[in-house]
mmCIF file of C-alpha atoms and ligand atoms in Angstrom:
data_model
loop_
_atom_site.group_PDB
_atom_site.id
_atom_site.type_symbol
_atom_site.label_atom_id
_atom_site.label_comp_id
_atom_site.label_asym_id
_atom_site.label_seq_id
_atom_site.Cartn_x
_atom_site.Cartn_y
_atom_site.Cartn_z
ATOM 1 C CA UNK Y 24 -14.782 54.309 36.966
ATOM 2 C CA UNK Y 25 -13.719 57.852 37.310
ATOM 3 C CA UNK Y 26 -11.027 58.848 35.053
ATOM 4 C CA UNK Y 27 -8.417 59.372 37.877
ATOM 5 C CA UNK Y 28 -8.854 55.655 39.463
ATOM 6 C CA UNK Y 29 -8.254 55.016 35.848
ATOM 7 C CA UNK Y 30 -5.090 57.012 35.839
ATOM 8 C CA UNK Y 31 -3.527 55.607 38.766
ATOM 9 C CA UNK Y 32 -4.265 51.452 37.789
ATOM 10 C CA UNK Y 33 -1.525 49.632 36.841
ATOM 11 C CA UNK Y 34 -1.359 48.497 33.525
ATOM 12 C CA UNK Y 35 -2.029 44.436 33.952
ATOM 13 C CA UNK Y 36 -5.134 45.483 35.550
ATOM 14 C CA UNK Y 37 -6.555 46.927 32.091
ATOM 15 C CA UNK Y 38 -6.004 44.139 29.741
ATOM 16 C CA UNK Y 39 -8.600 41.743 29.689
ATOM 17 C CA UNK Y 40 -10.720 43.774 27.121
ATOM 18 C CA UNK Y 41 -8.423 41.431 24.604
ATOM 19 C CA UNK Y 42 -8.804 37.871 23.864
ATOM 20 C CA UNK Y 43 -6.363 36.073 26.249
ATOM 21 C CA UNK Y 44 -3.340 33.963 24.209
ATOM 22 C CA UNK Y 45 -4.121 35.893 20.545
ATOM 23 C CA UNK Y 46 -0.498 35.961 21.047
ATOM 24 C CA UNK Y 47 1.033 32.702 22.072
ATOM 25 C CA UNK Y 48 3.941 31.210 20.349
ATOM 26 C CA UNK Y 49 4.914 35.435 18.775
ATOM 27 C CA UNK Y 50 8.000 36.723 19.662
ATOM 28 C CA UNK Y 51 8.133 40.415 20.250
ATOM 29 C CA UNK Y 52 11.529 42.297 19.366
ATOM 30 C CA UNK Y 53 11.339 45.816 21.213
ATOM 31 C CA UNK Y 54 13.576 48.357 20.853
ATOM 32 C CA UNK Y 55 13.370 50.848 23.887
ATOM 33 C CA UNK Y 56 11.968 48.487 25.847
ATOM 34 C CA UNK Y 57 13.772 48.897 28.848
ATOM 35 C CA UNK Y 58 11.503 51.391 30.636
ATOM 36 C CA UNK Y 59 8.458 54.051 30.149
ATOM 37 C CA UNK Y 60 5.760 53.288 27.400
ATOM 38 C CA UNK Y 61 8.026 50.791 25.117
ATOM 39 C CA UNK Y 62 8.205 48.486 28.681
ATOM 40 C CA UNK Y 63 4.693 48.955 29.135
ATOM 41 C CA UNK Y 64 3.995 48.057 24.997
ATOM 42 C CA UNK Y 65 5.800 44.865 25.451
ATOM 43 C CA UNK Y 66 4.231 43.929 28.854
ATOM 44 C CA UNK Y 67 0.757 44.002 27.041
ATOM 45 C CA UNK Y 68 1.664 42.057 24.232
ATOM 46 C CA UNK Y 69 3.367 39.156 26.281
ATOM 47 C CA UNK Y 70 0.312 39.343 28.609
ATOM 48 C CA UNK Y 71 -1.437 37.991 25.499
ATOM 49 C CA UNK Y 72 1.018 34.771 25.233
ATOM 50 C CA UNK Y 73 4.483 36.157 23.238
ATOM 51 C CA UNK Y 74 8.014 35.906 24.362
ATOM 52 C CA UNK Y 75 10.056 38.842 23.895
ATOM 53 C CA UNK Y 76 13.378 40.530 23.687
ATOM 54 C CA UNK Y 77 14.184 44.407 25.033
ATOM 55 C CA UNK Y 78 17.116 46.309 23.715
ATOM 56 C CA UNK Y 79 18.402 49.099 24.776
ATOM 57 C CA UNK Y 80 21.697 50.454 26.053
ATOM 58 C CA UNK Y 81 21.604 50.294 30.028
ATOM 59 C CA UNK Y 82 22.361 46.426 30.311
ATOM 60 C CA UNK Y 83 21.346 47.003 33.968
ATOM 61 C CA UNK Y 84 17.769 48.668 33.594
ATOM 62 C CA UNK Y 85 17.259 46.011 30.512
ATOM 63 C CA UNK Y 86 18.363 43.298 32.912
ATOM 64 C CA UNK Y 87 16.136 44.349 35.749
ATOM 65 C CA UNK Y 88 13.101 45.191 33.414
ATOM 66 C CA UNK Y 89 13.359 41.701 31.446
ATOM 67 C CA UNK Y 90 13.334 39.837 35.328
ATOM 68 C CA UNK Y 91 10.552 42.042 36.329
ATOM 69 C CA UNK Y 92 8.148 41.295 32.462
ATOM 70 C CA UNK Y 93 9.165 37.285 32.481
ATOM 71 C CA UNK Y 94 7.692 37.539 36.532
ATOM 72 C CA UNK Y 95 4.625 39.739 35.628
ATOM 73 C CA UNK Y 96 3.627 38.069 32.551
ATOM 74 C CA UNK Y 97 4.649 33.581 33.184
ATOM 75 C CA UNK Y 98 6.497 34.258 29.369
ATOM 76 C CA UNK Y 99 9.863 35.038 28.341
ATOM 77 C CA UNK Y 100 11.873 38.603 28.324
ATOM 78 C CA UNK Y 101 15.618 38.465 27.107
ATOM 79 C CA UNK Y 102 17.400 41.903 27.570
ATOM 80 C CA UNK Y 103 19.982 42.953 24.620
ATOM 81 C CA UNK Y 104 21.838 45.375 25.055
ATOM 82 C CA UNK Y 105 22.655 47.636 22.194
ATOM 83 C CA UNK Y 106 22.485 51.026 20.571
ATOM 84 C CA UNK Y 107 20.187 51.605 18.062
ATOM 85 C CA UNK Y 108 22.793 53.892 16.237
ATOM 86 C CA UNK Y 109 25.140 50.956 15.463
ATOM 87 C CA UNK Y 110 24.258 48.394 13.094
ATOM 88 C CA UNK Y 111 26.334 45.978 14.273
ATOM 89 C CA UNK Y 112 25.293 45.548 17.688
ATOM 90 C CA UNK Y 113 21.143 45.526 16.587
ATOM 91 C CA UNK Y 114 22.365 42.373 14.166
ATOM 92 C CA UNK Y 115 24.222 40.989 17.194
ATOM 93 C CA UNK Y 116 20.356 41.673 19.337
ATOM 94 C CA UNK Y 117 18.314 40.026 16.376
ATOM 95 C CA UNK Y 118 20.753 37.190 16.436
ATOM 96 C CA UNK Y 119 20.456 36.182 20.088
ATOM 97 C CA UNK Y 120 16.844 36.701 19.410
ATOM 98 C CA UNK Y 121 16.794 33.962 16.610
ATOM 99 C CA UNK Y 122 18.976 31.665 19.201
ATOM 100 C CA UNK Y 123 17.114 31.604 21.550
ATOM 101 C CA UNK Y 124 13.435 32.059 19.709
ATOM 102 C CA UNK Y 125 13.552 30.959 16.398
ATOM 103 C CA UNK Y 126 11.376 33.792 15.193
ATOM 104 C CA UNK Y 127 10.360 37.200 15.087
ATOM 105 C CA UNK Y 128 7.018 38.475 14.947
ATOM 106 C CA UNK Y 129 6.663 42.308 16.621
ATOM 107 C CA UNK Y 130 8.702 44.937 16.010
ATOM 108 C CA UNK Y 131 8.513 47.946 18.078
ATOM 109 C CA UNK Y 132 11.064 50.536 16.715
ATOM 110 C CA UNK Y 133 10.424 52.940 20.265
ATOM 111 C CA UNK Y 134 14.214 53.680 20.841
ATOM 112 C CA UNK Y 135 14.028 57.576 21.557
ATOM 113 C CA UNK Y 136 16.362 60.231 22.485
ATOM 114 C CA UNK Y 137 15.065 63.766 22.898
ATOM 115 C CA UNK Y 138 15.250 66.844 25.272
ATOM 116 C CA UNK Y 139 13.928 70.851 25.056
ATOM 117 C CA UNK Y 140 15.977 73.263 23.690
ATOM 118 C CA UNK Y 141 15.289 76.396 21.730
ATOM 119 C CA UNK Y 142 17.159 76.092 18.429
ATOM 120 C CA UNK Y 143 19.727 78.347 19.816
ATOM 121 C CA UNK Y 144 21.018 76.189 22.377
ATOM 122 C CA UNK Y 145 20.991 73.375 19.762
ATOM 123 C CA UNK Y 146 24.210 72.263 18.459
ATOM 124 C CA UNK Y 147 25.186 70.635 15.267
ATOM 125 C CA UNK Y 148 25.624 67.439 17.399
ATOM 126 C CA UNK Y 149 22.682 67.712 19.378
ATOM 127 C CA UNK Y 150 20.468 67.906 16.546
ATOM 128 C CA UNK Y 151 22.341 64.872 14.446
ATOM 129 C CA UNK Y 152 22.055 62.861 17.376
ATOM 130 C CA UNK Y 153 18.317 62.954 17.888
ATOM 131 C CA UNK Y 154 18.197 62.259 13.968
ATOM 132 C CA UNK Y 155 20.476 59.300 14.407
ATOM 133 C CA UNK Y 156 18.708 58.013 17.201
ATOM 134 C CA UNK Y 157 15.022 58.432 16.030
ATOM 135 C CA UNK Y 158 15.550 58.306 12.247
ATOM 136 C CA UNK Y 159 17.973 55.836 11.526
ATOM 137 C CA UNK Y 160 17.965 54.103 14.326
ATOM 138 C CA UNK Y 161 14.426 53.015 13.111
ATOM 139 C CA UNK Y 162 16.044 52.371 9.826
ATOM 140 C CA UNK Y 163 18.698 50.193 11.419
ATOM 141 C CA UNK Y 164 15.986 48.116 13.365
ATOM 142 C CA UNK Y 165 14.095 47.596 10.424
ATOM 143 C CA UNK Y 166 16.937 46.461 8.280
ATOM 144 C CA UNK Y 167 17.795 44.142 11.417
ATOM 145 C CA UNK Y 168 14.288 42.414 11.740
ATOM 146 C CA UNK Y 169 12.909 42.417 8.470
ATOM 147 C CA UNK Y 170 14.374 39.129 6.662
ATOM 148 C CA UNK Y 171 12.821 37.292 9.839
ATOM 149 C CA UNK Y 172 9.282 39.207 9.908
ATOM 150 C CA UNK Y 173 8.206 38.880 6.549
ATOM 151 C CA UNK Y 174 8.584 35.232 7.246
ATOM 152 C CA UNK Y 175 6.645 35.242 10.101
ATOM 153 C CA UNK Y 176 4.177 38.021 8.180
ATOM 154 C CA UNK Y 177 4.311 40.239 11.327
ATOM 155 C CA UNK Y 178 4.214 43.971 11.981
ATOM 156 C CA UNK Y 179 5.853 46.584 12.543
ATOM 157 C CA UNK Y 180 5.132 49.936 14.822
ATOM 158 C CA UNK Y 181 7.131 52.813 15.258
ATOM 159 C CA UNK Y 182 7.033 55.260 18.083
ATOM 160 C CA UNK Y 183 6.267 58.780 17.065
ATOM 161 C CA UNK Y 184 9.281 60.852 17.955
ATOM 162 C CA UNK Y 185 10.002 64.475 18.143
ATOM 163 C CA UNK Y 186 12.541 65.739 15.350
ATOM 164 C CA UNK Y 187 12.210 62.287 13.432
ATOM 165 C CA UNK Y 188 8.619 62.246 13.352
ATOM 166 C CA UNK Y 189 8.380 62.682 9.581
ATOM 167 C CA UNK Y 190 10.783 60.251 8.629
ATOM 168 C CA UNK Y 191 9.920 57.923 10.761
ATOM 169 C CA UNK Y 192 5.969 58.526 9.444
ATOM 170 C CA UNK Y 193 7.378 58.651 6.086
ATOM 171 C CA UNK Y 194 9.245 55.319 6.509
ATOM 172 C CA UNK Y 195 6.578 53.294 7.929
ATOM 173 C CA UNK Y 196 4.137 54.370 5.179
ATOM 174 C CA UNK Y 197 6.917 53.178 2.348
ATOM 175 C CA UNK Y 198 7.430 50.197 4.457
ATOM 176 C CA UNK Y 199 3.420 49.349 4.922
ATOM 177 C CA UNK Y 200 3.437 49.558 0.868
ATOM 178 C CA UNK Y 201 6.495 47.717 0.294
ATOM 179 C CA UNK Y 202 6.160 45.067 2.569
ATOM 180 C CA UNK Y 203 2.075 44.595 2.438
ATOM 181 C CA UNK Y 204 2.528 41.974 -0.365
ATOM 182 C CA UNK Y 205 4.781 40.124 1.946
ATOM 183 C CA UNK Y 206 2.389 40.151 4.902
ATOM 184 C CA UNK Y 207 3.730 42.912 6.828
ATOM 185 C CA UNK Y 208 1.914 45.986 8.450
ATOM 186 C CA UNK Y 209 3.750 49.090 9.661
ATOM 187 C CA UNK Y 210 1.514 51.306 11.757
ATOM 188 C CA UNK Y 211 3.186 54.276 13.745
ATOM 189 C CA UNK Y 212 0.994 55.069 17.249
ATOM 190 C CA UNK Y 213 1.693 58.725 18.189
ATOM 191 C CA UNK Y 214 0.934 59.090 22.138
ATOM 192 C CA UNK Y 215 0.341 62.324 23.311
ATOM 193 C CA UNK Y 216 1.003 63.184 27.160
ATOM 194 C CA UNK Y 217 1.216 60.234 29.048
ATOM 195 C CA UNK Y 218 1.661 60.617 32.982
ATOM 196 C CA UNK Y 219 5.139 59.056 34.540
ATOM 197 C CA UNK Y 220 7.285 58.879 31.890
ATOM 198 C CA UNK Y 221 10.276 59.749 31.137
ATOM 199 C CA UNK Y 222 9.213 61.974 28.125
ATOM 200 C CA UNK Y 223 6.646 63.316 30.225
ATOM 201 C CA UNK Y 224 9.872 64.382 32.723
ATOM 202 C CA UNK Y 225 12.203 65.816 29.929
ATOM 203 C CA UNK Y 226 9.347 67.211 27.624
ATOM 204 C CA UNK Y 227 6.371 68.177 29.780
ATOM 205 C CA UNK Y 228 5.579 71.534 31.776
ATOM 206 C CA UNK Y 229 7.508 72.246 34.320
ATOM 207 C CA UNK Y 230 6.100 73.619 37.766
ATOM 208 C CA UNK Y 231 2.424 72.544 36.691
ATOM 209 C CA UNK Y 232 1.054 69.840 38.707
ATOM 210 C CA UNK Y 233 -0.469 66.446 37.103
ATOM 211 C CA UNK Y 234 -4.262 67.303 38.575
ATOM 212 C CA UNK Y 235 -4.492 70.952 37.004
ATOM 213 C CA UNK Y 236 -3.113 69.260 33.509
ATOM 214 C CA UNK Y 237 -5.978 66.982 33.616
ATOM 215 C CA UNK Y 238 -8.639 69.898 33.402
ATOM 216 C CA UNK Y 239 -6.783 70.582 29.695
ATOM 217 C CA UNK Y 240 -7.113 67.405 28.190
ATOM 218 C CA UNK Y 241 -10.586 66.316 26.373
ATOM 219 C CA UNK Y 242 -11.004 63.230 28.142
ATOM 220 C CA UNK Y 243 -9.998 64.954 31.761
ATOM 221 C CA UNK Y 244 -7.053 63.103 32.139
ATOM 222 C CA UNK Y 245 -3.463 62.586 30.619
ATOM 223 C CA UNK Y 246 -2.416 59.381 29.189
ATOM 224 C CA UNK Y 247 -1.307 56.173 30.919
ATOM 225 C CA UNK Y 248 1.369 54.195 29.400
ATOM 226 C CA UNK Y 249 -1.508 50.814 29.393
ATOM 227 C CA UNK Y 250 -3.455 53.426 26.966
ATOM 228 C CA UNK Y 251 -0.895 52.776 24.244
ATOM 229 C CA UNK Y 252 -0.083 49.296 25.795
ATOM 230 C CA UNK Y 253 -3.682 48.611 24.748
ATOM 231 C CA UNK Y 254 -3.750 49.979 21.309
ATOM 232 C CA UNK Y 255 -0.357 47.771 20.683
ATOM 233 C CA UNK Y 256 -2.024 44.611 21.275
ATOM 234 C CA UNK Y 257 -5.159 46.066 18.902
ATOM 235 C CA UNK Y 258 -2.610 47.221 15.965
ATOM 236 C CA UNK Y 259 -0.885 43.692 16.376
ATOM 237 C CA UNK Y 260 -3.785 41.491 16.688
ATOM 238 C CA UNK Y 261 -5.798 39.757 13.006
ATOM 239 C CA UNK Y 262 -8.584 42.545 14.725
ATOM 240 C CA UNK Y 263 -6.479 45.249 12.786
ATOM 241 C CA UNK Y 264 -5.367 42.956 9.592
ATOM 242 C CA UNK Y 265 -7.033 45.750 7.309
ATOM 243 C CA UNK Y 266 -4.966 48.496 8.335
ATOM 244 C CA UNK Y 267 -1.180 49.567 7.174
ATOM 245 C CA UNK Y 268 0.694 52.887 6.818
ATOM 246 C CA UNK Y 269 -1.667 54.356 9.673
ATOM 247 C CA UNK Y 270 -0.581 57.113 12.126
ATOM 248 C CA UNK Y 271 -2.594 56.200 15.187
ATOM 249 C CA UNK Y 272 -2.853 59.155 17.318
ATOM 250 C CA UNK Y 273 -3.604 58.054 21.081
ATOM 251 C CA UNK Y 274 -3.660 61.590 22.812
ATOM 252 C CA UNK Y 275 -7.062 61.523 24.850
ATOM 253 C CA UNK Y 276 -8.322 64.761 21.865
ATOM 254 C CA UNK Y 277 -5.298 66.668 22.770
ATOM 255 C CA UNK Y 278 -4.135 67.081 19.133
ATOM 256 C CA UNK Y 279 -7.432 68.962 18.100
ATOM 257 C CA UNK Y 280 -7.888 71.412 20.967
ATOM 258 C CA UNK Y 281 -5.639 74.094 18.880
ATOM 259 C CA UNK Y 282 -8.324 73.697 15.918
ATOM 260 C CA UNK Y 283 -11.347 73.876 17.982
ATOM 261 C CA UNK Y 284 -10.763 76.477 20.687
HETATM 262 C C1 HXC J 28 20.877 71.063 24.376
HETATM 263 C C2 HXC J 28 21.802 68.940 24.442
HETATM 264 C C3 HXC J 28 20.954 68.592 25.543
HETATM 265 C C4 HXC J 28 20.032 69.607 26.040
HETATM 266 C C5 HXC J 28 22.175 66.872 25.031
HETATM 267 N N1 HXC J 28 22.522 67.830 24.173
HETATM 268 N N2 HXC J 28 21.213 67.304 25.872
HETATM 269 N N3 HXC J 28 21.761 70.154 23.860
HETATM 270 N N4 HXC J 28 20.035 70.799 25.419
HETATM 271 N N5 HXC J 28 19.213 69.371 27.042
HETATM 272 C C6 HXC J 28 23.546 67.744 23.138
HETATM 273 C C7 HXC J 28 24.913 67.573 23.747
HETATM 274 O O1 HXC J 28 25.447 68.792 24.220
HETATM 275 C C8 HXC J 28 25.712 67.016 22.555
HETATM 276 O O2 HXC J 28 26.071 68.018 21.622
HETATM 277 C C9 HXC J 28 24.675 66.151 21.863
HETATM 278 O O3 HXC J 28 23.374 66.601 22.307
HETATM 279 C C10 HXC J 28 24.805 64.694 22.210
HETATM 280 O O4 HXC J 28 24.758 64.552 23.621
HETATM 281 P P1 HXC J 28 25.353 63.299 24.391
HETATM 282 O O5 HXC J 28 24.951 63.410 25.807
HETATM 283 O O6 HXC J 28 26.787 63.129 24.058
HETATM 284 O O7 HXC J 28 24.601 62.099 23.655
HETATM 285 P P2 HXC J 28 24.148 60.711 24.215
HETATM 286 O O8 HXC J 28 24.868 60.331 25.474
HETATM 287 O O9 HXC J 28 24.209 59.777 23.084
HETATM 288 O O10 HXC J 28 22.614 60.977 24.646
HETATM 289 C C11 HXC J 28 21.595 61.060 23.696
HETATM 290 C C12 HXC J 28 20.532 62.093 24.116
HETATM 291 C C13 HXC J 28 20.038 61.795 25.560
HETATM 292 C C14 HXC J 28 19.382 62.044 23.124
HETATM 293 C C15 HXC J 28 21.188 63.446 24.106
HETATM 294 O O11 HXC J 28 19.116 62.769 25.950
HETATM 295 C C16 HXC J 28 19.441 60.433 25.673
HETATM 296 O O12 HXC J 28 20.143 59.425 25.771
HETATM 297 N N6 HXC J 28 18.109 60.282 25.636
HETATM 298 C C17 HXC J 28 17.479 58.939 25.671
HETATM 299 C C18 HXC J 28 16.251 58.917 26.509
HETATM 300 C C19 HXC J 28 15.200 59.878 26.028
HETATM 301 O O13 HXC J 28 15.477 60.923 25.458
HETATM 302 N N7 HXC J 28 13.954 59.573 26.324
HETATM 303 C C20 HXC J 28 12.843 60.446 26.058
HETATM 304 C C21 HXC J 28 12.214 60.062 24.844
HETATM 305 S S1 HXC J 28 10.565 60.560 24.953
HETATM 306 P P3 HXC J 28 27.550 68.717 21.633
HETATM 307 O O14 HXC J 28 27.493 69.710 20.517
HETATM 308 O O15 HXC J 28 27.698 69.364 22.977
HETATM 309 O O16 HXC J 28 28.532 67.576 21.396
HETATM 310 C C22 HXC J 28 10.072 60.988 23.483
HETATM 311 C C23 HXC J 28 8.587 61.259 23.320
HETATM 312 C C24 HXC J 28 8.047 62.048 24.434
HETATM 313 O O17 HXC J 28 10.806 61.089 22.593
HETATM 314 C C25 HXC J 28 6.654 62.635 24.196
HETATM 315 C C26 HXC J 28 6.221 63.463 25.397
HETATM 316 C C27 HXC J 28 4.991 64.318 25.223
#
């Protein structure tokens, strides 16, 4: 299969490389869930037989992605709305999670908030809102979820993000050791460019066109969102039991083409 076909396949098309049901009777709580990679994350993982709940703060778009995951996949998607900067409301999203589930066994913390600006055109606000929505809105979702995933002896995986990106390593490597004796992995998956995304929109080139930004990527093509749908179901499945505290860098080699050029 050329690399391109590969590119343009949707992403239930890619998924039988896993065991079908390694996932039935999990519940998946996904923050960011609502559209772009996070949607595609928890369309993998209910492919493999969990329920799940999206959160986010566009009732709508959560409304019309949940209708549009439960169709796809034969399982479950609640939407719930709410911001990952207030407490309050994630407690409110766990709780209707725990109605209507009973459970929580996923947690992907892939709320983001981001745009380009040179630090100059950064304000005080701008900045502390990136931190608030990356940082401790992973914070919040982990204080949220955790009673109910340690009983469950789940995981956790965090979405690499922009300004955050060291806390939000930092904090899954604290939670991997903290948490390991209770059963829980925290893994953070780093995606580098991945085609059709909303990141990809905000963050990417402009005026460059998506064939001539293949030729600069090692594998020849840029990243589709089933590439880190795939590695979801992989971090969450017993196959990856043995590893905690990781940084998983899915970027097709992009990350090392500064050291070896
Ligand atoms: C400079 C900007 C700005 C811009 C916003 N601000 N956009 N400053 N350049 N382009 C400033 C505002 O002026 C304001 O500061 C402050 O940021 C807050 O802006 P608000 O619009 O009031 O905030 P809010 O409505 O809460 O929106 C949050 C947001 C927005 C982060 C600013 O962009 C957002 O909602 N993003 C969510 C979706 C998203 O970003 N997805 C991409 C994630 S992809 P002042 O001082 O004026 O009050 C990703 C990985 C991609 O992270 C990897 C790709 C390779």
């Amino acid at each position: 299969m050329s690399s391109k076909t590969a590119y343009v396949q949707p992403v239930a098309d890619s998924l039988s490389v896993f065991k079908e049901g390694i996932f039935n009777g999990k519940v998946l709580f996904c923050t960011g869930g609502g559209s772009g990679i996070c949607k595609a994350m928890t369309e993998a993982v209910m492919r493999h037989g969990a329920n799940s709940v999206i959160v986010g703060r566009n009732l709508e778009r959560l409304t019309a992605a949940a209708q549009e995951l439960s169709k796809a996949t034969g399982k479950i998607c609640l939407p719930a709305q709410a911001d990952v900067r207030k407490p309050d409301q994630l407690k409110s999203a766990v709780a209707k999670t725990i109605e209507q589930f009973g459970r929580i066994d996923f947690v992907i913390c892939g709320a983001a908030g981001n745009f380009l600006t040179p630090i100059s055109g950064l304000s005080e606000n701008g900045f502390r809102t990136v931190i608030e929505i990356d940082a401790l809105g992973t914070y919040h979702t982990i204080k949220a979820t955790i009673p109910y995933v340690r009983e469950s002896k789940g995981s956790y995986i965090h979405v690499h993000v922009s300004a955050a990106k060291a806390a939000v390593d930092a904090t899954s490597a604290v939670l991997a050791v903290e948490e390991g004796p209770h059963g829980v992995r925290s893994n953070v998956i780093a995606p580098g460019p991945i085609g059709g995304t909303e990141g990809m929109d905000r963050l990417g080139p402009k005026g460059t066109s998506v064939s001539s930004m293949f030729l600069g990527m090692p594998v020849g093509r840029l990243g589709d969102v089933k590439d880190i749908a795939n590695t979801t179901v992989f971090l969450f499945s017993d196959a990856a039991s043995f590893i905690t505290g990781q940084v998983l860098v899915v970027d097709g080699g992009n990350e090392h083409l500064r050291t070896t050029q």
